[in-house]
Tab-separated table of C-alpha atoms in Angstrom:
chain	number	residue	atom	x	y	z
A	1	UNK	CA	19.063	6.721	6.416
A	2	UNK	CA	15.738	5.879	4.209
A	3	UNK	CA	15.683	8.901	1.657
A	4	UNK	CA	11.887	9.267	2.343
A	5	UNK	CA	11.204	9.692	6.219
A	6	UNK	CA	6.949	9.779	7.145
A	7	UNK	CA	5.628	11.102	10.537
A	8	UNK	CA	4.282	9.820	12.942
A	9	UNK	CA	4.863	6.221	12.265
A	10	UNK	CA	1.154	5.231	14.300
A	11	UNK	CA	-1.648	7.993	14.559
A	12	UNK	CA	-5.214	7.330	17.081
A	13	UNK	CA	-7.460	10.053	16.538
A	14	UNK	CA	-11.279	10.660	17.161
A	15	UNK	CA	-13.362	10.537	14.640
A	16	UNK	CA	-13.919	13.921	12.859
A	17	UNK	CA	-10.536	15.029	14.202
A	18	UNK	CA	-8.116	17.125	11.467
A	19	UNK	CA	-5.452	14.403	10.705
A	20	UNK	CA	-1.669	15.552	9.285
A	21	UNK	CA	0.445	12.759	8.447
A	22	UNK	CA	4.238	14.470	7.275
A	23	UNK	CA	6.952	13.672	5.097
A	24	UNK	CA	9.914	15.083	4.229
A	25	UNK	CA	12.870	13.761	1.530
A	26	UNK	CA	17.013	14.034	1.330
A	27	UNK	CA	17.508	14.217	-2.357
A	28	UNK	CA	15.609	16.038	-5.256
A	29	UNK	CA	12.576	14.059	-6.498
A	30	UNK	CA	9.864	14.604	-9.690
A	31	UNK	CA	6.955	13.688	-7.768
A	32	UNK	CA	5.801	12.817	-4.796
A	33	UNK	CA	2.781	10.098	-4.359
A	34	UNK	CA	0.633	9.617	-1.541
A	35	UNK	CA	-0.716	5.828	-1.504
A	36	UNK	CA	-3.326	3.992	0.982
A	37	UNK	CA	-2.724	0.552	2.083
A	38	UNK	CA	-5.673	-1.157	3.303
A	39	UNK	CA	-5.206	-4.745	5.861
A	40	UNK	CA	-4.652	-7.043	3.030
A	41	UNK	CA	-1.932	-5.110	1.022
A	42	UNK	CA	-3.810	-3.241	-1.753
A	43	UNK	CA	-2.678	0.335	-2.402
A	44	UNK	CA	-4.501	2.509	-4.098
A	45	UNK	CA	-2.450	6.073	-5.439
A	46	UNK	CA	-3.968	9.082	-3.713
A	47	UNK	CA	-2.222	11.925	-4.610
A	48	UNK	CA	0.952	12.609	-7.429
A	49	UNK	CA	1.998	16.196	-6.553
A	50	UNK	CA	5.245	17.996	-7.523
A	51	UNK	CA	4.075	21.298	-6.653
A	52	UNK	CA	1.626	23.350	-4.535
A	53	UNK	CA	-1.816	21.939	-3.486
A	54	UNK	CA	-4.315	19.115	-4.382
A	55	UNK	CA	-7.379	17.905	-2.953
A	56	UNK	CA	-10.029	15.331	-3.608
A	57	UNK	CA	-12.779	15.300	-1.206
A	58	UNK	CA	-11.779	15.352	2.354
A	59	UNK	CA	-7.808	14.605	1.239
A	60	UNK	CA	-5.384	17.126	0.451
A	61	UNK	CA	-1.836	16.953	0.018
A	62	UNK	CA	0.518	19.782	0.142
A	63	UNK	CA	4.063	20.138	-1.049
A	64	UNK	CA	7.252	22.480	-0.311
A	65	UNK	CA	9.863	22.032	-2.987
A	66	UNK	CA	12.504	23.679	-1.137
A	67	UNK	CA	11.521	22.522	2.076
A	68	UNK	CA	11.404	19.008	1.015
A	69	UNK	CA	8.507	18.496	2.645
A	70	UNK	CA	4.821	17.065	2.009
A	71	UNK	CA	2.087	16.801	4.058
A	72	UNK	CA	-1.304	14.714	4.152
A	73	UNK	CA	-4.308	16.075	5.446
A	74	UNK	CA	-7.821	15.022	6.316
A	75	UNK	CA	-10.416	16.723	7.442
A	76	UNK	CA	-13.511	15.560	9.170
A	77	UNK	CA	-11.934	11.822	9.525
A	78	UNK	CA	-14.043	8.344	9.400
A	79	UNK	CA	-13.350	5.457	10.631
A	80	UNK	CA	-13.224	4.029	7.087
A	81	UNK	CA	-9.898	5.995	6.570
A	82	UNK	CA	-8.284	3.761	8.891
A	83	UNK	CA	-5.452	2.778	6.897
A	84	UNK	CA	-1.540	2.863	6.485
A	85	UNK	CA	-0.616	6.010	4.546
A	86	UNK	CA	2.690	5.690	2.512
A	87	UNK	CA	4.721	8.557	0.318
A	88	UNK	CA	7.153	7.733	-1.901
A	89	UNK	CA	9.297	10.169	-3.852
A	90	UNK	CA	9.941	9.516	-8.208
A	91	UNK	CA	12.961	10.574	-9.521
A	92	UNK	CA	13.864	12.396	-12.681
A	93	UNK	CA	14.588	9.901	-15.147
A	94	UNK	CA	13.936	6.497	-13.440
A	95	UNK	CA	10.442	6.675	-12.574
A	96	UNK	CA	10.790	3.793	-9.686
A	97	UNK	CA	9.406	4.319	-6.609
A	98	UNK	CA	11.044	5.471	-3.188
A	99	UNK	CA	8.612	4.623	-0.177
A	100	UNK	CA	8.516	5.669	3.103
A	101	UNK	CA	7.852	3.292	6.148
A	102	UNK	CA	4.208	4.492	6.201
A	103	UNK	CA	2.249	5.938	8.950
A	104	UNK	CA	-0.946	3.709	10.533
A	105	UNK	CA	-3.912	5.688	11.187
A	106	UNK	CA	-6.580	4.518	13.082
A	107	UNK	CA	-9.786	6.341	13.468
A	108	UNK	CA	-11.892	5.395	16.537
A	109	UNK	CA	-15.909	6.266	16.369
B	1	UNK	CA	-11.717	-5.460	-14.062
B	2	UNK	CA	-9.253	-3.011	-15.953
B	3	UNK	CA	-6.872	-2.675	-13.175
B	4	UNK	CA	-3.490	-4.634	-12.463
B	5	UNK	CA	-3.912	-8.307	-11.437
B	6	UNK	CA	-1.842	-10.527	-9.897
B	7	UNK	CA	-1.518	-14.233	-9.341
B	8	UNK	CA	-1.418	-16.158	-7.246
B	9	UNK	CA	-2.865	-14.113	-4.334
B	10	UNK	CA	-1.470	-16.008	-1.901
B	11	UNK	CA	1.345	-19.140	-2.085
B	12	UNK	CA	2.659	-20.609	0.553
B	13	UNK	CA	5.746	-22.998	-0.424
B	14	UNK	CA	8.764	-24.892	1.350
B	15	UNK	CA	12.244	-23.815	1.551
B	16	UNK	CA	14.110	-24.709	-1.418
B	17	UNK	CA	11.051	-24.779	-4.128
B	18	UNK	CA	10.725	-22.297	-6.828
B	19	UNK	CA	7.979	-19.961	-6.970
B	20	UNK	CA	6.720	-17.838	-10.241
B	21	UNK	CA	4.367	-14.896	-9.775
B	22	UNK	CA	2.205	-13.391	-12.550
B	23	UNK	CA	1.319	-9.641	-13.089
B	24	UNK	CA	-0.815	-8.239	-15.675
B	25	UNK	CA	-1.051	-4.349	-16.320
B	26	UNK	CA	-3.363	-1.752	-17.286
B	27	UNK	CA	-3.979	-2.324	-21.419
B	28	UNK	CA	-1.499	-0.078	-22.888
B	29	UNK	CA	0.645	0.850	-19.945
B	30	UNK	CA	4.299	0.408	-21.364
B	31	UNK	CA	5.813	0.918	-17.648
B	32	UNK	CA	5.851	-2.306	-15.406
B	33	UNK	CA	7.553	-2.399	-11.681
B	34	UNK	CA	7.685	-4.845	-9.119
B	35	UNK	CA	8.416	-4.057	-5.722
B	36	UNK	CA	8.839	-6.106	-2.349
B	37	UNK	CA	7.213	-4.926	0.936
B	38	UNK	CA	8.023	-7.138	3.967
B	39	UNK	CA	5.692	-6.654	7.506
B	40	UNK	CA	5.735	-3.427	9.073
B	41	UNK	CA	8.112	-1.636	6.083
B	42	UNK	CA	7.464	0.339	3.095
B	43	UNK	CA	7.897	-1.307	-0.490
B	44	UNK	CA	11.452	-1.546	-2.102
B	45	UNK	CA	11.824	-1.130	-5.365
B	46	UNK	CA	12.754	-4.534	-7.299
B	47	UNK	CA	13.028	-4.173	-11.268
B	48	UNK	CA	11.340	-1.947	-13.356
B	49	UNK	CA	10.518	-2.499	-17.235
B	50	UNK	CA	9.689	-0.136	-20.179
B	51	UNK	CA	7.490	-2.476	-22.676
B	52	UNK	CA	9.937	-5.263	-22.946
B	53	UNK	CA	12.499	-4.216	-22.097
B	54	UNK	CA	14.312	-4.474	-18.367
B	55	UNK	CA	15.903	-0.916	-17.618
B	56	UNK	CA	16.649	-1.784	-13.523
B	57	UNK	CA	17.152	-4.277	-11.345
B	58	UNK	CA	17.971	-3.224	-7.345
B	59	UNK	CA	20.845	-5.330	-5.521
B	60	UNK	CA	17.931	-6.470	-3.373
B	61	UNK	CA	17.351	-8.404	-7.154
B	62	UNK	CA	19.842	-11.643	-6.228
B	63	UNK	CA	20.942	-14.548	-8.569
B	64	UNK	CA	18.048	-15.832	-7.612
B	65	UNK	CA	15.388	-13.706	-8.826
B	66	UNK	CA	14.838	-13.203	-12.105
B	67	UNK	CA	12.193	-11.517	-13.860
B	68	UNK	CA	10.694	-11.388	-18.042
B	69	UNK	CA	8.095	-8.958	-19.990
B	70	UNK	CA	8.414	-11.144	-22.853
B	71	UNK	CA	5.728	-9.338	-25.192
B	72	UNK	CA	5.912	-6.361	-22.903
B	73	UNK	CA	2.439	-7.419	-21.425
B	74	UNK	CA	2.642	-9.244	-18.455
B	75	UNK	CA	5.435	-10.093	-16.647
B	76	UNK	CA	6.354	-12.767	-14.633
B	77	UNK	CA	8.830	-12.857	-11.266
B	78	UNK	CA	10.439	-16.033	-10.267
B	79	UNK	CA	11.998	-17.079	-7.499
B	80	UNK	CA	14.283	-19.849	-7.354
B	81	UNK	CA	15.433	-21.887	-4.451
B	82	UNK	CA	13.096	-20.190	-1.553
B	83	UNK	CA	14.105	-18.947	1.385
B	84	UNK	CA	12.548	-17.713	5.048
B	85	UNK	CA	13.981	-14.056	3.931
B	86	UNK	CA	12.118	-14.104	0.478
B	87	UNK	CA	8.641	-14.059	2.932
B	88	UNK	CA	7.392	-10.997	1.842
B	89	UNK	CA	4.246	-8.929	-0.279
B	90	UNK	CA	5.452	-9.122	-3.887
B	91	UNK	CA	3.889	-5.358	-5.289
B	92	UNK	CA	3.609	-4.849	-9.102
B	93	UNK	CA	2.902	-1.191	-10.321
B	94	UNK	CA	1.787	-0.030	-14.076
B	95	UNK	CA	2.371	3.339	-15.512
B	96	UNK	CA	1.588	4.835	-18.782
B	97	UNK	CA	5.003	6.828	-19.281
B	98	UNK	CA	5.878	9.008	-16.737
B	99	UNK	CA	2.875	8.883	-14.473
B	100	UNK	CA	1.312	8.204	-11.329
B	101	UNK	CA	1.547	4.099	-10.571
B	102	UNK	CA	-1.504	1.837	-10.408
B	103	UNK	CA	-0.584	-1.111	-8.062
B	104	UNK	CA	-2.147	-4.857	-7.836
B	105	UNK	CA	-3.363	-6.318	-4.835
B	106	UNK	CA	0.084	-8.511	-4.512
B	107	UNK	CA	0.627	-11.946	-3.980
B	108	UNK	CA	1.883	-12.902	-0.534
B	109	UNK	CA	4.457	-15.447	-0.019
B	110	UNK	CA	5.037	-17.385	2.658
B	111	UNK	CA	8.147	-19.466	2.770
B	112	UNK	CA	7.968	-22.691	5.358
């Protein structure tokens, strides 16, 4: 079992349709990261949360500490968000990386 | 271009051949990972170094995969003896400490 599970693993939505992509962890982590993957293979690091709330523009991402649980949010969605959204969880003292499978979103005008 | 870079972008190389990959960080970031995403999966985690120094290497890291930071600048990843299975995206990732990761646009391999 991957320590990092994401949900749903493909998302269709309208555009301008709310989108919540979810993921949730096994083991005790020092940050989570939200990264977008763009056809091609560059990621780019959205979010590093390890508690509470953050938001940049139409992205927020929310965590739950004792839940174990993070979720990504957009709001008012484009068609250029089409992307694969990964999280991956950072551990205390070994700052490596745990991903998740990622979730494809695809935004349809 | 401050960001990481990596070269080649692409290689595409027969069974058996070796293969090195380059990756330069951010100026000043003393954190350097490399990670391995195959189609349709997440990255895994490969080695990680702190300047020059190489703190991890996963089991995924075989005999035949090594990896340097010589000045603890850029690194290099070679692969050794190629095969099908080693077809993947090869990731690298700067930090400055403990901080969020700045990733490179990879280097695709394709083994023949």
């Amino acid at each position: 079992k991957n320590e990092v599970e994401q949900s749903p693993q493909n998302l269709t939505a309208q555009e301008g349709e709310f989108i919540t992509i979810n993921c949730s962890y096994s083991v005790g982590i020092s940050a989570l990261h939200w990264l977008q993957q763009h056809p091609g293979g560059g990621i780019v690091s959205l979010f590093m949360l390890s508690s509470g709330k953050k938001k940049h523009g139409r992205l927020i991402a929310t965590i739950n500490i004792q839940e174990k649980h993070s979720s990504l949010h957009i709001t008012a969605s484009h068609p250029r968000d089409s992307a694969v959204y990964i999280c991956a969880a950072s551990h205390f003292g070994n700052e490596k990386l745990t991903f998740g499978t990622g979730t494809r979103l695809t935004i349809i005008p | 271009d401050t960001g990481v870079s990596q070269d080649p972008r692409h290689k595409i190389t027969k069974r058996g051949q070796n293969v090195t990959f380059r990756c330069d960080p951010i100026s000043e970031h003393n954190r350097l990972y490399w990670y391995r995403q195959t189609l349709g999966q997440g990255p895994e985690f490969l080695t990680y170094f702190q300047n020059e120094a190489q703190l991890e290497k996963s089991r995924l890291l075989s005999d035949r995969f090594s990896a340097e930071r010589p000045k603890g600048s850029f690194s290099t990843l070679e692969i050794q003896r190629t095969e099908q299975g080693d077809s993947a995206m090869y990731l690298c990732a700067s930090s400055l400490a403990v901080n969020e990761q700045f990733f490179g646009p990879g280097t695709r391999l394709t083994v023949l």
